[in-house]
PDB file of C-alpha atoms in Angstrom:
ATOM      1  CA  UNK M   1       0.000   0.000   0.000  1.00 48.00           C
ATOM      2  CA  UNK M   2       3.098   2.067  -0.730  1.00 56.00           C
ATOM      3  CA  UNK M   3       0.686   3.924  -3.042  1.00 62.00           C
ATOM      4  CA  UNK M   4      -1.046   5.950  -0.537  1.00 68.00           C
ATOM      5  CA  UNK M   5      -4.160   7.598  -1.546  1.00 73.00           C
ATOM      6  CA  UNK M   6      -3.404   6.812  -4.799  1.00 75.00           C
ATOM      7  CA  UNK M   7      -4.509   2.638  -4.462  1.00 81.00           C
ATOM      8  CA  UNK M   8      -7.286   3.343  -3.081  1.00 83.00           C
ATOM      9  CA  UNK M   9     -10.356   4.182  -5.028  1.00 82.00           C
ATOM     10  CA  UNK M  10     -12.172   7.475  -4.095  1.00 85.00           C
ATOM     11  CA  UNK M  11     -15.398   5.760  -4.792  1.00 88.00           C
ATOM     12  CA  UNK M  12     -15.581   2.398  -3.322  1.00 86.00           C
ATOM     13  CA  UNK M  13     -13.674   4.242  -0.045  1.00 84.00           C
ATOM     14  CA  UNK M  14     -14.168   8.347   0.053  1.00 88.00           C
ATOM     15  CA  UNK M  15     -12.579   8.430   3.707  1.00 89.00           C
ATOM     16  CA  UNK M  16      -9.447   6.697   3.229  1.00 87.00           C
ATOM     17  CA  UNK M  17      -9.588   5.811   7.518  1.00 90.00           C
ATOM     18  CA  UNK M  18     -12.996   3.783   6.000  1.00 91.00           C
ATOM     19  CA  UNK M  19     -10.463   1.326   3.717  1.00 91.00           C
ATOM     20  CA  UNK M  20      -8.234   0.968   6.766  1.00 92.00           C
ATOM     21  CA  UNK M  21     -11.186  -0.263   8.762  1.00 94.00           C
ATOM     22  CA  UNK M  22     -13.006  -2.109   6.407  1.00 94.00           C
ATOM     23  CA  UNK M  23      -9.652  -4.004   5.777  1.00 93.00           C
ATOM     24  CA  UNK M  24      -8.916  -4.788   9.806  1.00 97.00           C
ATOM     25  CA  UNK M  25     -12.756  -5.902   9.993  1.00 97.00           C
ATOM     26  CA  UNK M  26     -11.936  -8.754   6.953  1.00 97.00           C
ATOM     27  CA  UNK M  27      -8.736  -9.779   8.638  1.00 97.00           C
ATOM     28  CA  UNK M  28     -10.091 -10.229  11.725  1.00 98.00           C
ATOM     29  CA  UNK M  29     -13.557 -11.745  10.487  1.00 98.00           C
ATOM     30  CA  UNK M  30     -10.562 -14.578   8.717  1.00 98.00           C
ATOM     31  CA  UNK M  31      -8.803 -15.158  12.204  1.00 98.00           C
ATOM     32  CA  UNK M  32     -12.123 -15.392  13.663  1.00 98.00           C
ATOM     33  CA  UNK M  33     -12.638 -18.299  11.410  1.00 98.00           C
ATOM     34  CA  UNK M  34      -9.251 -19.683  11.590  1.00 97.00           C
ATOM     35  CA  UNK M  35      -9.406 -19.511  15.516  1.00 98.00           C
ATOM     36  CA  UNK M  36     -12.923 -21.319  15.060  1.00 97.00           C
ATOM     37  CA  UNK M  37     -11.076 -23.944  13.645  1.00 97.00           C
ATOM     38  CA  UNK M  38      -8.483 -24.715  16.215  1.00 97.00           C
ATOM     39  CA  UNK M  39      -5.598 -22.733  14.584  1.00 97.00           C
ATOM     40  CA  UNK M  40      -3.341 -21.006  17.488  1.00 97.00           C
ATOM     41  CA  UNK M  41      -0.551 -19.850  15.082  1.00 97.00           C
ATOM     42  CA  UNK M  42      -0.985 -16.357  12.771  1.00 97.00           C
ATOM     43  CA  UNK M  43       1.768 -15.239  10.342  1.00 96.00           C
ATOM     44  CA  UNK M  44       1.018 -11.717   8.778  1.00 94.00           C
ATOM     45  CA  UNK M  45       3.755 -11.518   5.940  1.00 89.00           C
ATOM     46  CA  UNK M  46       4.445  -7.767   5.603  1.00 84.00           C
ATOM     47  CA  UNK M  47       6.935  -6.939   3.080  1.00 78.00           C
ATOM     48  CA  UNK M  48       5.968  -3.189   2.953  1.00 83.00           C
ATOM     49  CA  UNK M  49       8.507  -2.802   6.024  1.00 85.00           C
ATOM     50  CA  UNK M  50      11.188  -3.905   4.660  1.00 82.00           C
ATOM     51  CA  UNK M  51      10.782  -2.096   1.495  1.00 84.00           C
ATOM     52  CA  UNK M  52      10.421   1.101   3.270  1.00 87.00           C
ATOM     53  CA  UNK M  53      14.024   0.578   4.486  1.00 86.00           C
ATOM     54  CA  UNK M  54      14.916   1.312   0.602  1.00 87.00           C
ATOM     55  CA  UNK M  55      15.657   4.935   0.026  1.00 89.00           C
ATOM     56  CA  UNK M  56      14.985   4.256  -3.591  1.00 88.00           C
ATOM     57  CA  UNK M  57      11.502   3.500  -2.617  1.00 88.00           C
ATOM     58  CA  UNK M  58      11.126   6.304  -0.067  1.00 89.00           C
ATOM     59  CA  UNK M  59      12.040   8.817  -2.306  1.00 91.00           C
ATOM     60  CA  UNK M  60       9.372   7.963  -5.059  1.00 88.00           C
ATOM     61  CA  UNK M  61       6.865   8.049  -2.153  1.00 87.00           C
ATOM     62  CA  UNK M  62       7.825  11.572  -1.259  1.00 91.00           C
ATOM     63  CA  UNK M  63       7.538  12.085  -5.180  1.00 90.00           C
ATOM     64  CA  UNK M  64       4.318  11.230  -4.953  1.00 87.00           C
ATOM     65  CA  UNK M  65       3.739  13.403  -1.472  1.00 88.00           C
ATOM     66  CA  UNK M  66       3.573  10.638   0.505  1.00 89.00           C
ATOM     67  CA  UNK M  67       5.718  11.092   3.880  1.00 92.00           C
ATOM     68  CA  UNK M  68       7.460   7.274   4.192  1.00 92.00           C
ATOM     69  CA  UNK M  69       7.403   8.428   7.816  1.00 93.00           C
ATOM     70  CA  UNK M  70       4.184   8.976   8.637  1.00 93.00           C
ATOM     71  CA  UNK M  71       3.321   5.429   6.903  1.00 91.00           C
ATOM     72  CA  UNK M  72       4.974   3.886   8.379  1.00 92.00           C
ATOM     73  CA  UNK M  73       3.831   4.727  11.758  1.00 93.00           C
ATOM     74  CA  UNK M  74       0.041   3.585   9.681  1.00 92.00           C
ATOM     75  CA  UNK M  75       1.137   0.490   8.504  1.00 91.00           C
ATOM     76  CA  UNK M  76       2.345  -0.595  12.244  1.00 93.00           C
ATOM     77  CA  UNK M  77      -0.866   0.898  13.444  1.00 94.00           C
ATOM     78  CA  UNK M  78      -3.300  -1.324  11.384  1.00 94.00           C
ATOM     79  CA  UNK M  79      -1.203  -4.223  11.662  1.00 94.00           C
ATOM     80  CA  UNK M  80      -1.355  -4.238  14.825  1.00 95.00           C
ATOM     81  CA  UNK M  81      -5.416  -3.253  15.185  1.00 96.00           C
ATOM     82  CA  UNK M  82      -4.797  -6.933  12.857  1.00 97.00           C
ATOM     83  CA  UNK M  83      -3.114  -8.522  15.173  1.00 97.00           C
ATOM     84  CA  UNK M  84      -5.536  -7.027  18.549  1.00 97.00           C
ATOM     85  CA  UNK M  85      -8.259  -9.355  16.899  1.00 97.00           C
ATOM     86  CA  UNK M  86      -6.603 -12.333  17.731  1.00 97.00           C
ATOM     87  CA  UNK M  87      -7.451 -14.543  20.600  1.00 97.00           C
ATOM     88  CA  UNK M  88      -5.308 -14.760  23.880  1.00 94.00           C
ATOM     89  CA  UNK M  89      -4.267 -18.487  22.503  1.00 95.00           C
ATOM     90  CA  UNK M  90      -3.268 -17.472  18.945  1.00 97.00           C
ATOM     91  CA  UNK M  91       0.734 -16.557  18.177  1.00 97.00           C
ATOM     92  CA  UNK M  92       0.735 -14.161  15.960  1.00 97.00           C
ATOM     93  CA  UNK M  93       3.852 -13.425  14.116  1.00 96.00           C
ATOM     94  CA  UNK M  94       5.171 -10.579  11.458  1.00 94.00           C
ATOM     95  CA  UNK M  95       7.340 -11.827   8.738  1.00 91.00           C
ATOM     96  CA  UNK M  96       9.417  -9.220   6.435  1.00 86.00           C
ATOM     97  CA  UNK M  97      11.208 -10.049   3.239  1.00 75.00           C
ATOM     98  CA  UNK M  98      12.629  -7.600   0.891  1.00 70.00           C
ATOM     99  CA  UNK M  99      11.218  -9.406  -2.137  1.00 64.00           C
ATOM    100  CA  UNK M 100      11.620 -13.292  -2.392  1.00 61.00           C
ATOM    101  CA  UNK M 101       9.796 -14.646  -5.026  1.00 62.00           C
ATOM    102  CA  UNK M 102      11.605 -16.633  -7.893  1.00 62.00           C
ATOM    103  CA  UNK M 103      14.895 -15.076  -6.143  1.00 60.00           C
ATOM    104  CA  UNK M 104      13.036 -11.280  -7.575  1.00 62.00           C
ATOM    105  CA  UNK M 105      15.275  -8.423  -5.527  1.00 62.00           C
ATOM    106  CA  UNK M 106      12.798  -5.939  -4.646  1.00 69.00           C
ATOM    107  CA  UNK M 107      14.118  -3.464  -1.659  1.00 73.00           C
ATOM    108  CA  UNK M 108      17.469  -2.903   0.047  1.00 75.00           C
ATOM    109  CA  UNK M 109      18.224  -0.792   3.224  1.00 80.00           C
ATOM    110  CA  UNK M 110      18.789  -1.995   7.109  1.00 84.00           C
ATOM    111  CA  UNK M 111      15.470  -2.209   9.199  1.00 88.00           C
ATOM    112  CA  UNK M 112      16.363   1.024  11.292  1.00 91.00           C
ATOM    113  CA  UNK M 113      14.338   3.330   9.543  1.00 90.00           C
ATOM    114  CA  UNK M 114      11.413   1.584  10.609  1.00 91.00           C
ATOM    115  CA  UNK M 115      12.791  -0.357  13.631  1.00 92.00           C
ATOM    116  CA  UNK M 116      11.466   1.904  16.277  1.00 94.00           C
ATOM    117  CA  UNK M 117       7.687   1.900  15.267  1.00 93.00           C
ATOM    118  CA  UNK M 118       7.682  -1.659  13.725  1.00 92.00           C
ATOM    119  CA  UNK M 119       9.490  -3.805  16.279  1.00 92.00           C
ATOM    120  CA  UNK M 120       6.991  -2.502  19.121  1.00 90.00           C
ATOM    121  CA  UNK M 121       3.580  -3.044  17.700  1.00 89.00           C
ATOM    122  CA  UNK M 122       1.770  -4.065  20.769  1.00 91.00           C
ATOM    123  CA  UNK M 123      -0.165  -7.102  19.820  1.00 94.00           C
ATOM    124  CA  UNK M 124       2.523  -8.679  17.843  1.00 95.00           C
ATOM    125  CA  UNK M 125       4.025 -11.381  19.471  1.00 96.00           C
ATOM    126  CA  UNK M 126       6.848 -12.489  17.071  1.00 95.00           C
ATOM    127  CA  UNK M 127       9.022 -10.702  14.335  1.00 94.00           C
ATOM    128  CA  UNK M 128      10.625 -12.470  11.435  1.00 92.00           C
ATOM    129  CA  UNK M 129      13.558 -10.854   9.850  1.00 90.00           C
ATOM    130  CA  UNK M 130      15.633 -11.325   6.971  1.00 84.00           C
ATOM    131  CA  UNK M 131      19.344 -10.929   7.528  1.00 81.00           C
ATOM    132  CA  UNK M 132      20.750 -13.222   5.023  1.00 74.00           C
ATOM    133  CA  UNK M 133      22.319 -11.051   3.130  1.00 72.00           C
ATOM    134  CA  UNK M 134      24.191  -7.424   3.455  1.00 75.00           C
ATOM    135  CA  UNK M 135      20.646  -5.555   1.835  1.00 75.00           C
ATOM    136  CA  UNK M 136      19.231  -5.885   5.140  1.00 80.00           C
ATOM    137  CA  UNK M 137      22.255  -4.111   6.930  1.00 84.00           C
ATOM    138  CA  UNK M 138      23.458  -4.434  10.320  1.00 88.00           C
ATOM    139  CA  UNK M 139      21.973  -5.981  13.901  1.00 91.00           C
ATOM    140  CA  UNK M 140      21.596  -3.268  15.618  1.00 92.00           C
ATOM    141  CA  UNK M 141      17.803  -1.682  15.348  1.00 93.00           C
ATOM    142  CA  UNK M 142      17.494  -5.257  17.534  1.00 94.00           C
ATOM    143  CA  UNK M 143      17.719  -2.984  20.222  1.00 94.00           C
ATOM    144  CA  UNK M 144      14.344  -1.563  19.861  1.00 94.00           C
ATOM    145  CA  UNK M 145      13.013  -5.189  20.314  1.00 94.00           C
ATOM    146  CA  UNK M 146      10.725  -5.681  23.796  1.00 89.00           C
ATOM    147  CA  UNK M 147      11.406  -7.932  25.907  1.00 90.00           C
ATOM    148  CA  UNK M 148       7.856  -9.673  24.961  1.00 91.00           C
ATOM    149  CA  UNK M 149       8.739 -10.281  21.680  1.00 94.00           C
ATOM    150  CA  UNK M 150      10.059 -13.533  19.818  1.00 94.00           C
ATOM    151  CA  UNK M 151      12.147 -12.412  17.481  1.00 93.00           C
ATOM    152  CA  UNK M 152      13.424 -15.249  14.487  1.00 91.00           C
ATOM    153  CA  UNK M 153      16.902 -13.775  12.036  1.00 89.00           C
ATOM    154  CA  UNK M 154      16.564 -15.291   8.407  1.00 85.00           C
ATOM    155  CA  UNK M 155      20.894 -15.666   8.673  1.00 82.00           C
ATOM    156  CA  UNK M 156      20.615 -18.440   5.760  1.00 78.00           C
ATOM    157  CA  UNK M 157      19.903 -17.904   2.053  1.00 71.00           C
ATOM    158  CA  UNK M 158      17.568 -19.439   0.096  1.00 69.00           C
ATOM    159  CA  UNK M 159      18.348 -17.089  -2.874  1.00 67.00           C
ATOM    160  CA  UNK M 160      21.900 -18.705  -3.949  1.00 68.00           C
ATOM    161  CA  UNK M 161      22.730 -21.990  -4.527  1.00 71.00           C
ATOM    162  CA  UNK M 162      25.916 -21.890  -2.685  1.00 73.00           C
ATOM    163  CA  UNK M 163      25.967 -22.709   0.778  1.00 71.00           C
ATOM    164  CA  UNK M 164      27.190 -20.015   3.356  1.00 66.00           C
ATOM    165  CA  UNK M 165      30.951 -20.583   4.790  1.00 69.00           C
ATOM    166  CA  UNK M 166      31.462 -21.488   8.523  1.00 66.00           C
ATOM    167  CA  UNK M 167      32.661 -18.452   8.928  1.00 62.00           C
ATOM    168  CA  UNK M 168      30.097 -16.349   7.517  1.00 55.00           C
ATOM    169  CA  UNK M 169      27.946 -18.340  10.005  1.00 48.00           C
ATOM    170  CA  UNK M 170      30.326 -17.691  12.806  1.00 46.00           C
ATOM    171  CA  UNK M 171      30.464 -13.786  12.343  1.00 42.00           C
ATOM    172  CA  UNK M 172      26.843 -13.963  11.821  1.00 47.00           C
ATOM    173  CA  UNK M 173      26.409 -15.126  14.978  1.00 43.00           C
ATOM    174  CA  UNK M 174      28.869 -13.445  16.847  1.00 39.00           C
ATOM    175  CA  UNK M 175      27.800 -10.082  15.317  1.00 40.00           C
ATOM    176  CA  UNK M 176      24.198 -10.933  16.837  1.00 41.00           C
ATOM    177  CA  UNK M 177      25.681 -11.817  20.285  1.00 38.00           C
ATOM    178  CA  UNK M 178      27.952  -8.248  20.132  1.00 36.00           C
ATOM    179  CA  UNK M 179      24.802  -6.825  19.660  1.00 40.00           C
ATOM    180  CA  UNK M 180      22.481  -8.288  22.071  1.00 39.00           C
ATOM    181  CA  UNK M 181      25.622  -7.555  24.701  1.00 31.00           C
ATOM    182  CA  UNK M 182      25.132  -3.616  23.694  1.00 36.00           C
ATOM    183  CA  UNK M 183      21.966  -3.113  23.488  1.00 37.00           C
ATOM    184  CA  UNK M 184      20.014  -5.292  26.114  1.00 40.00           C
ATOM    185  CA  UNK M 185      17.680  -6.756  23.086  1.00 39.00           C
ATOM    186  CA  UNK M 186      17.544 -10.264  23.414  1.00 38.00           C
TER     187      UNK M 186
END
């Protein structure tokens, strides 16, 4: 929904606030029916996030007057009114990608430009974040990661055929650790 006012049409929604309700009334009319039928696990994939890290993509946003910002701060907002209508026994989890597909590269840029608002959506209970390769920058927006959350690093990629070295793996991991040590995120 990178598109703003723009995506949405004027006549089916004249108050854009009216799309953004409608939308978190069919999501949560779907985990109604999921919960109905034992499920206890939710995963919202949300690649907007990620590609909001891209500056390439926040610029043509603020092109089209749209402050990347301020959408952010929406998108987190009405994922999370998403996530409020889940029961008390339902997980529900936000995964990011920057663009996965067939391998397709859609977005680069580390998650701190939206770490802050993203990481502490209320009524998310787990984050999943790709860090398998050097688009999605460095470990340390962790730090605005609550203590409630469950947080899972994509380290490994699925977009190459060659398998990562031991030591990639190793200063994956101790880069994480470094971080964790600095910042109090778990």
């Amino acid at each position: 929904m990178r598109g703003g006012r723009h995506v949405v049409s004027e006549r089916a929604h004249p108050d854009v606030e009216e799309f953004w309700r409608d939308l978190v009334r069919a999501y949560h009319a779907e985990i109604a029916d999921l919960a109905a039928a034992g499920r206890t696990y939710l995963q919202l994939d949300e690649i907007v996030y990620a590609t909001m890290c891209d500056e390439t993509v926040r610029a043509r946003m603020r092109a089209d007057a749209i402050d990347p910002d301020a959408a952010v701060r929406k998108y987190a907002e009405v994922v999370s009114a998403i996530a409020a209508g889940a029961p008390e026994h339902m997980t529900v989890a936000v995964h990011t990608c920057r663009g996965n597909r067939r391998s397709t590269w859609m977005a680069q840029g580390g998650y701190e430009r939206v770490a802050e608002v993203v990481f502490a959506q209320p009524h998310v209970d787990a984050l999943f974040l790709e860090f398998d390769t050097d688009r999605a920058g460095g470990f340390e927006p962790l730090r605005f990661v609550g203590e409630d959350k469950t947080v899972v690093l994509g380290l490994v990629s699925s977009k190459r055929p060659e398998l990562e070295s031991r030591t990639c793996s190793g200063a994956a991991s101790t880069r994480r650790r470094r971080t964790s040590r600095t910042s109090g995120s778990a």
